[in-house]
Short mmCIF file of C-alpha atoms in Angstrom, two decimals:
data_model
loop_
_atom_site.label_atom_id
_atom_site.label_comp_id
_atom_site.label_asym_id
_atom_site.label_seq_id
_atom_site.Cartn_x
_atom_site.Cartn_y
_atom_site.Cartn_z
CA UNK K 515 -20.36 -12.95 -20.80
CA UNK K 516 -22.20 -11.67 -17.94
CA UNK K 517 -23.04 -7.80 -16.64
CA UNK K 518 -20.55 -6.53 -14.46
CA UNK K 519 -21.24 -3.51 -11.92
CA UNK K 520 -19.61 -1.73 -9.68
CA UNK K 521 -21.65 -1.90 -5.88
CA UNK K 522 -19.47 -0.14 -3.62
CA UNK K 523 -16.19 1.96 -3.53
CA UNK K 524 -13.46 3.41 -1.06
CA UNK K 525 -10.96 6.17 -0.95
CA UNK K 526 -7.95 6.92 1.09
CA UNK K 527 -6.32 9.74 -0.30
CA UNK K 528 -4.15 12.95 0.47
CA UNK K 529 -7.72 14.94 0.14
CA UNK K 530 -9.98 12.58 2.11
CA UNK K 531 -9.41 9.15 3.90
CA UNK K 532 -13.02 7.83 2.32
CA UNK K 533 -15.06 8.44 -0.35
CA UNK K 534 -17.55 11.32 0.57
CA UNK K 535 -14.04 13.52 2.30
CA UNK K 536 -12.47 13.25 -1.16
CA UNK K 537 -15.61 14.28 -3.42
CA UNK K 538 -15.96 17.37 -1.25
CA UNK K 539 -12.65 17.88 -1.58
CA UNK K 540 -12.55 17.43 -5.55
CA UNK K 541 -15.92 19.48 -5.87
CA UNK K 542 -14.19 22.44 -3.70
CA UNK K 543 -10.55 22.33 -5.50
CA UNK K 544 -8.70 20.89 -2.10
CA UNK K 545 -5.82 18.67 -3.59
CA UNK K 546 -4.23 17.64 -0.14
CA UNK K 547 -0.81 18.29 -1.67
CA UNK K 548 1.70 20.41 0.44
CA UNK K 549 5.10 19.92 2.79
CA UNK K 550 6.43 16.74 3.74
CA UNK K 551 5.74 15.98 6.82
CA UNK K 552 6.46 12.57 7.41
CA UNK K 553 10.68 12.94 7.69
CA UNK K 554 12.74 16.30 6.77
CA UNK K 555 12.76 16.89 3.37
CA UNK K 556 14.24 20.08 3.34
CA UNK K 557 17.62 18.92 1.46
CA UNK K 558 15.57 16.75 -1.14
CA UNK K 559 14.70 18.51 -4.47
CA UNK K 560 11.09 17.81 -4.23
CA UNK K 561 9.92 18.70 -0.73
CA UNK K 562 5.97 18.64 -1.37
CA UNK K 563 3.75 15.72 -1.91
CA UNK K 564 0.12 14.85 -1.16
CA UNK K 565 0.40 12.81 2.25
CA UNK K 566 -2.37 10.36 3.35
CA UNK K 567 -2.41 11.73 7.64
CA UNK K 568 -4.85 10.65 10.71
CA UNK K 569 -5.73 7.55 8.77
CA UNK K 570 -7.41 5.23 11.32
CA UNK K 571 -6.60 1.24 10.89
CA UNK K 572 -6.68 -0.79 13.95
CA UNK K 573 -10.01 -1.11 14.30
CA UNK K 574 -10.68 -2.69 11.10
CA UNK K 575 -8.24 -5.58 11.97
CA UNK K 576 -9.30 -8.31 14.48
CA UNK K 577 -5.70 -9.68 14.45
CA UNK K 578 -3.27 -6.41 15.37
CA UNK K 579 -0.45 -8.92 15.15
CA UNK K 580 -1.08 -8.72 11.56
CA UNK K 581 -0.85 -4.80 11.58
CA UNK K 582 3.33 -5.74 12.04
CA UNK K 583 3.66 -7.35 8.87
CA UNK K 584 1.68 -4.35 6.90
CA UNK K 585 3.32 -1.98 4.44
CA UNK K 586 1.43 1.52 4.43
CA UNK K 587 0.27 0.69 1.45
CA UNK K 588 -1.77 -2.38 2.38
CA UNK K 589 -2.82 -0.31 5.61
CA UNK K 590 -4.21 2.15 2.86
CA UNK K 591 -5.95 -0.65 1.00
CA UNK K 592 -7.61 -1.84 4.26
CA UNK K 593 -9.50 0.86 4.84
CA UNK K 594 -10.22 1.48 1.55
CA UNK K 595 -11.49 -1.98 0.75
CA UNK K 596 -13.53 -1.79 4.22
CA UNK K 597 -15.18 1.41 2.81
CA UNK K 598 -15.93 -0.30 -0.52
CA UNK K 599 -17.56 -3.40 1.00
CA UNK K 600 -19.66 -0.95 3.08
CA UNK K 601 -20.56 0.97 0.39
CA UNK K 602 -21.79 -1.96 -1.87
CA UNK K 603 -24.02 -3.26 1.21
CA UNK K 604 -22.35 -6.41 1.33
CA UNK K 605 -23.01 -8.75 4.54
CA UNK K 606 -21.05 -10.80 6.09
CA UNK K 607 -22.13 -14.98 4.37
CA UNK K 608 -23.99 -12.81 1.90
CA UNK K 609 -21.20 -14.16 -0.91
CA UNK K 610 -20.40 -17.72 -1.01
CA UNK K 611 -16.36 -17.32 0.10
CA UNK K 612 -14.87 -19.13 -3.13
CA UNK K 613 -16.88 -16.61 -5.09
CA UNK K 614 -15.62 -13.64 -3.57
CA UNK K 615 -11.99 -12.53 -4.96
CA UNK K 616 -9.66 -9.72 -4.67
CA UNK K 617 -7.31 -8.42 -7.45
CA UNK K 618 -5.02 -5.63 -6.33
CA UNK K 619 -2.61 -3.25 -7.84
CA UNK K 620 0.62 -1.96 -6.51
CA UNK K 621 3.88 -0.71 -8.00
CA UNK K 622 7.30 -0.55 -6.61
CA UNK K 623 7.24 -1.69 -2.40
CA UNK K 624 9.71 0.68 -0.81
CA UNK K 625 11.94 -1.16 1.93
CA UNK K 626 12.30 1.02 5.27
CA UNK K 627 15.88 2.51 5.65
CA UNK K 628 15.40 2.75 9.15
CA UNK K 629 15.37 -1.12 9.51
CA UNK K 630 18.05 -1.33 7.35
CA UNK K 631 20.26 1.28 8.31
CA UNK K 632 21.62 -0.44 11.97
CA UNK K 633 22.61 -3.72 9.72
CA UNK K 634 24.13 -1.87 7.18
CA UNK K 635 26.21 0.33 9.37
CA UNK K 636 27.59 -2.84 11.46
CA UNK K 637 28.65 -3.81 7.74
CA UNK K 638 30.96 -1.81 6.95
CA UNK K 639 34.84 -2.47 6.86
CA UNK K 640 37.44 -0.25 7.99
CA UNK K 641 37.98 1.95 4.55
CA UNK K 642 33.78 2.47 4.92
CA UNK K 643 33.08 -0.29 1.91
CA UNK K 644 30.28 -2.56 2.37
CA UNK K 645 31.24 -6.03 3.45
CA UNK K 646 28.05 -8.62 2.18
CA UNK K 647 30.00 -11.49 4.53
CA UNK K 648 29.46 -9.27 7.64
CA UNK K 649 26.13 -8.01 6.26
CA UNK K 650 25.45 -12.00 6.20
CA UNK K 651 26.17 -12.59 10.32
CA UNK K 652 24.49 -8.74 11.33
CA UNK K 653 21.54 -9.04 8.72
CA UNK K 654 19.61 -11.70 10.71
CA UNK K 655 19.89 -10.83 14.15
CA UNK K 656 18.78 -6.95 13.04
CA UNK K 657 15.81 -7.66 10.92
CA UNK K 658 12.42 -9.23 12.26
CA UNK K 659 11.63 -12.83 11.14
CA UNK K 660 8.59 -11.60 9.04
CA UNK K 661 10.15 -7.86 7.60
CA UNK K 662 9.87 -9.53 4.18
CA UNK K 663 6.04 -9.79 4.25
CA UNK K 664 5.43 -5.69 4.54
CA UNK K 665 7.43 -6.12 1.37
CA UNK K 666 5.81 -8.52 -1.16
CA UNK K 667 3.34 -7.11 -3.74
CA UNK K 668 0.95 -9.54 -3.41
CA UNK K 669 0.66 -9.31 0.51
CA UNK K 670 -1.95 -6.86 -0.45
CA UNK K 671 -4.22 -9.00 -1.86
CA UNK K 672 -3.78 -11.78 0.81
CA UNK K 673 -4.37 -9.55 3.76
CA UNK K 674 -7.71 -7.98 1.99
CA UNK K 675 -8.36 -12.14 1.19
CA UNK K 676 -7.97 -12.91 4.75
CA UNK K 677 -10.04 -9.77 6.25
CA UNK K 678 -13.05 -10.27 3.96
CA UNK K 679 -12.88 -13.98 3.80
CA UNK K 680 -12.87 -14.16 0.36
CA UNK K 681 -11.52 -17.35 -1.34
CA UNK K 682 -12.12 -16.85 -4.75
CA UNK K 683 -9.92 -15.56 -7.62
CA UNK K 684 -6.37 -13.73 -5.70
CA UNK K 685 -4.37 -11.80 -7.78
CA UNK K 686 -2.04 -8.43 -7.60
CA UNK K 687 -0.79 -6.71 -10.46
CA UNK K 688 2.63 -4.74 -10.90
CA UNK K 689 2.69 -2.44 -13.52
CA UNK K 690 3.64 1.04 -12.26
CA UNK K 691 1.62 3.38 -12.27
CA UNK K 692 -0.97 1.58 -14.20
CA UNK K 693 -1.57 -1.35 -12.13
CA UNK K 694 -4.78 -0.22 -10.21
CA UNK K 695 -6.89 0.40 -13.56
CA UNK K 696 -5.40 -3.11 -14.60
CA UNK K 697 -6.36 -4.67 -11.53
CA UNK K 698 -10.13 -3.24 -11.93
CA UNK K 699 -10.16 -5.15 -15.82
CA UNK K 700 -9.08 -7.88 -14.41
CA UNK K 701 -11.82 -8.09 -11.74
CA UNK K 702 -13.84 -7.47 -14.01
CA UNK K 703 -13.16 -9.83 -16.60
CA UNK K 704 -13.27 -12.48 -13.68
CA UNK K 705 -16.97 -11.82 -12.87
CA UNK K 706 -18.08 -11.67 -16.77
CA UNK K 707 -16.43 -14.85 -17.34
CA UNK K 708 -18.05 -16.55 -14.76
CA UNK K 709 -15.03 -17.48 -12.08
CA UNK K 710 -16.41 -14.92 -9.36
CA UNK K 711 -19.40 -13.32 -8.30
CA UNK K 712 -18.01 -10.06 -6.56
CA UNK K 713 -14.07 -8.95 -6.06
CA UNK K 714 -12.20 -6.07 -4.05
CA UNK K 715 -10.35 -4.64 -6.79
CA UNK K 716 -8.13 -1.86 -7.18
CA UNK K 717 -4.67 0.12 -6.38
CA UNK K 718 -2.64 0.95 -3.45
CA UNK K 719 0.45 2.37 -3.17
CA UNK K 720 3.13 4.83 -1.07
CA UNK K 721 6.07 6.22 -2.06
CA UNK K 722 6.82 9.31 0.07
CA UNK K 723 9.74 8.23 1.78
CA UNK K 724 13.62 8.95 1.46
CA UNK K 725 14.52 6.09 -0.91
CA UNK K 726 11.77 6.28 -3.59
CA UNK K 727 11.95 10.53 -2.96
CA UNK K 728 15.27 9.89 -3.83
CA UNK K 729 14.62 8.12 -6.87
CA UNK K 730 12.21 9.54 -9.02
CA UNK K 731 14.19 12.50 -8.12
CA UNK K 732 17.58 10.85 -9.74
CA UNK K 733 14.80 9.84 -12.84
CA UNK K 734 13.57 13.07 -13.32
CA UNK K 735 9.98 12.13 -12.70
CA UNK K 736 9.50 15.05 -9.89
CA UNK K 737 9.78 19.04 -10.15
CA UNK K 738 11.65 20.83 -8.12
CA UNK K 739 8.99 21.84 -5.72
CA UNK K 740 10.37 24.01 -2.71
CA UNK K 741 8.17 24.53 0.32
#
């Protein structure tokens, strides 16, 4: 088994969008948490949460065509992983590309209710029940041809793949809230086995939105923070 190290990291979080922003931050007692923002959550039981803001993404991706078919999560594990490969001084053709791998952790992928809303509106039948033969003819002239692909788990790891050139080992693992530390073992165990040299590895997530605010809210899994 070989020695495994850790060369570079990145942060995007509410408290800093890289590393050095969220150590201050952590070293002063800043936590980033406070009012949602992002839509009105003023009827919702929880209406506080730590929300990542002024992240900067486009320039990191060569292809902003691709920027369409990323979740906010994977937009928070681009800059991130950027940071990390920074970080760890790695050059571009420095790593052979089938040695380099990624290995990513996410949990639940919210779907946008705005982009489903229109569809599921035009669904409805005249007593306000939802009709899945009408959702069938409205569904695909509402949604874009590649909506499903801000939605898949593992899209994470294939966009970081694809960025960084890195053909090795791909994996993403989906275990909740314990994915990310998974996804490091994993990594890790990769490189002391012998089946990569270096990997992106890690967790990514977002789940401040209606649906999943909803949710955890239903499960009991949030206080009932006022603003």
């Amino acid at each position: 088994m070989r020695r495994v190290v850790v060369t570079g990291i990145g942060v995007v979080a509410p408290n800093g969008n890289n590393s050095h922003e969220f150590w201050n931050a952590c070293v002063e007692g800043r936590t980033g948490i406070g009012p949602i923002e992002s839509f009105d959550a003023s009827t919702y039981p929880a209406q506080i949460a730590g929300e990542i803001r002024d992240l900067k993404v486009k320039h990191l991706i060569p292809d902003r065509k691709s920027l369409k078919v990323m979740g906010r999560n994977i937009q928070f594990a681009v800059v991130a992983a950027h940071e990390a490969v920074a970080n760890g001084g790695i050059e571009p053709g420095s790593i052979a590309p089938e040695r380099f791998g990624v290995c990513m952790g996410s949990g639940v992928v919210p779907m946008g209710l705005s982009d489903l809303a229109k569809p599921i509106m035009e669904s409805l039948n005249e007593t306000g029940n939802f009709e899945p033969a009408k959702f069938g003819e409205v569904g695909p002239r509402s949604l874009e041809p590649l909506w499903l692909l801000k939605l898949l788990p593992n899209m994470l790891s294939s966009h970081l793949a694809i960025l960084h050139h890195a053909e090795g080992p791909c994996n993403t693992i989906t275990t909740a809230c314990a994915a990310g530390t998974q996804a490091i073992g994993e990594a890790f165990r990769l490189i002391a086995r012998g089946d990569a040299d270096l990997m992106l590895a890690g967790g990514s997530d977002s789940r401040i939105e209606p649906l999943m605010l909803v949710a955890y809210g239903t499960l009991g899994a949030l206080s009932r923070s006022k603003r």
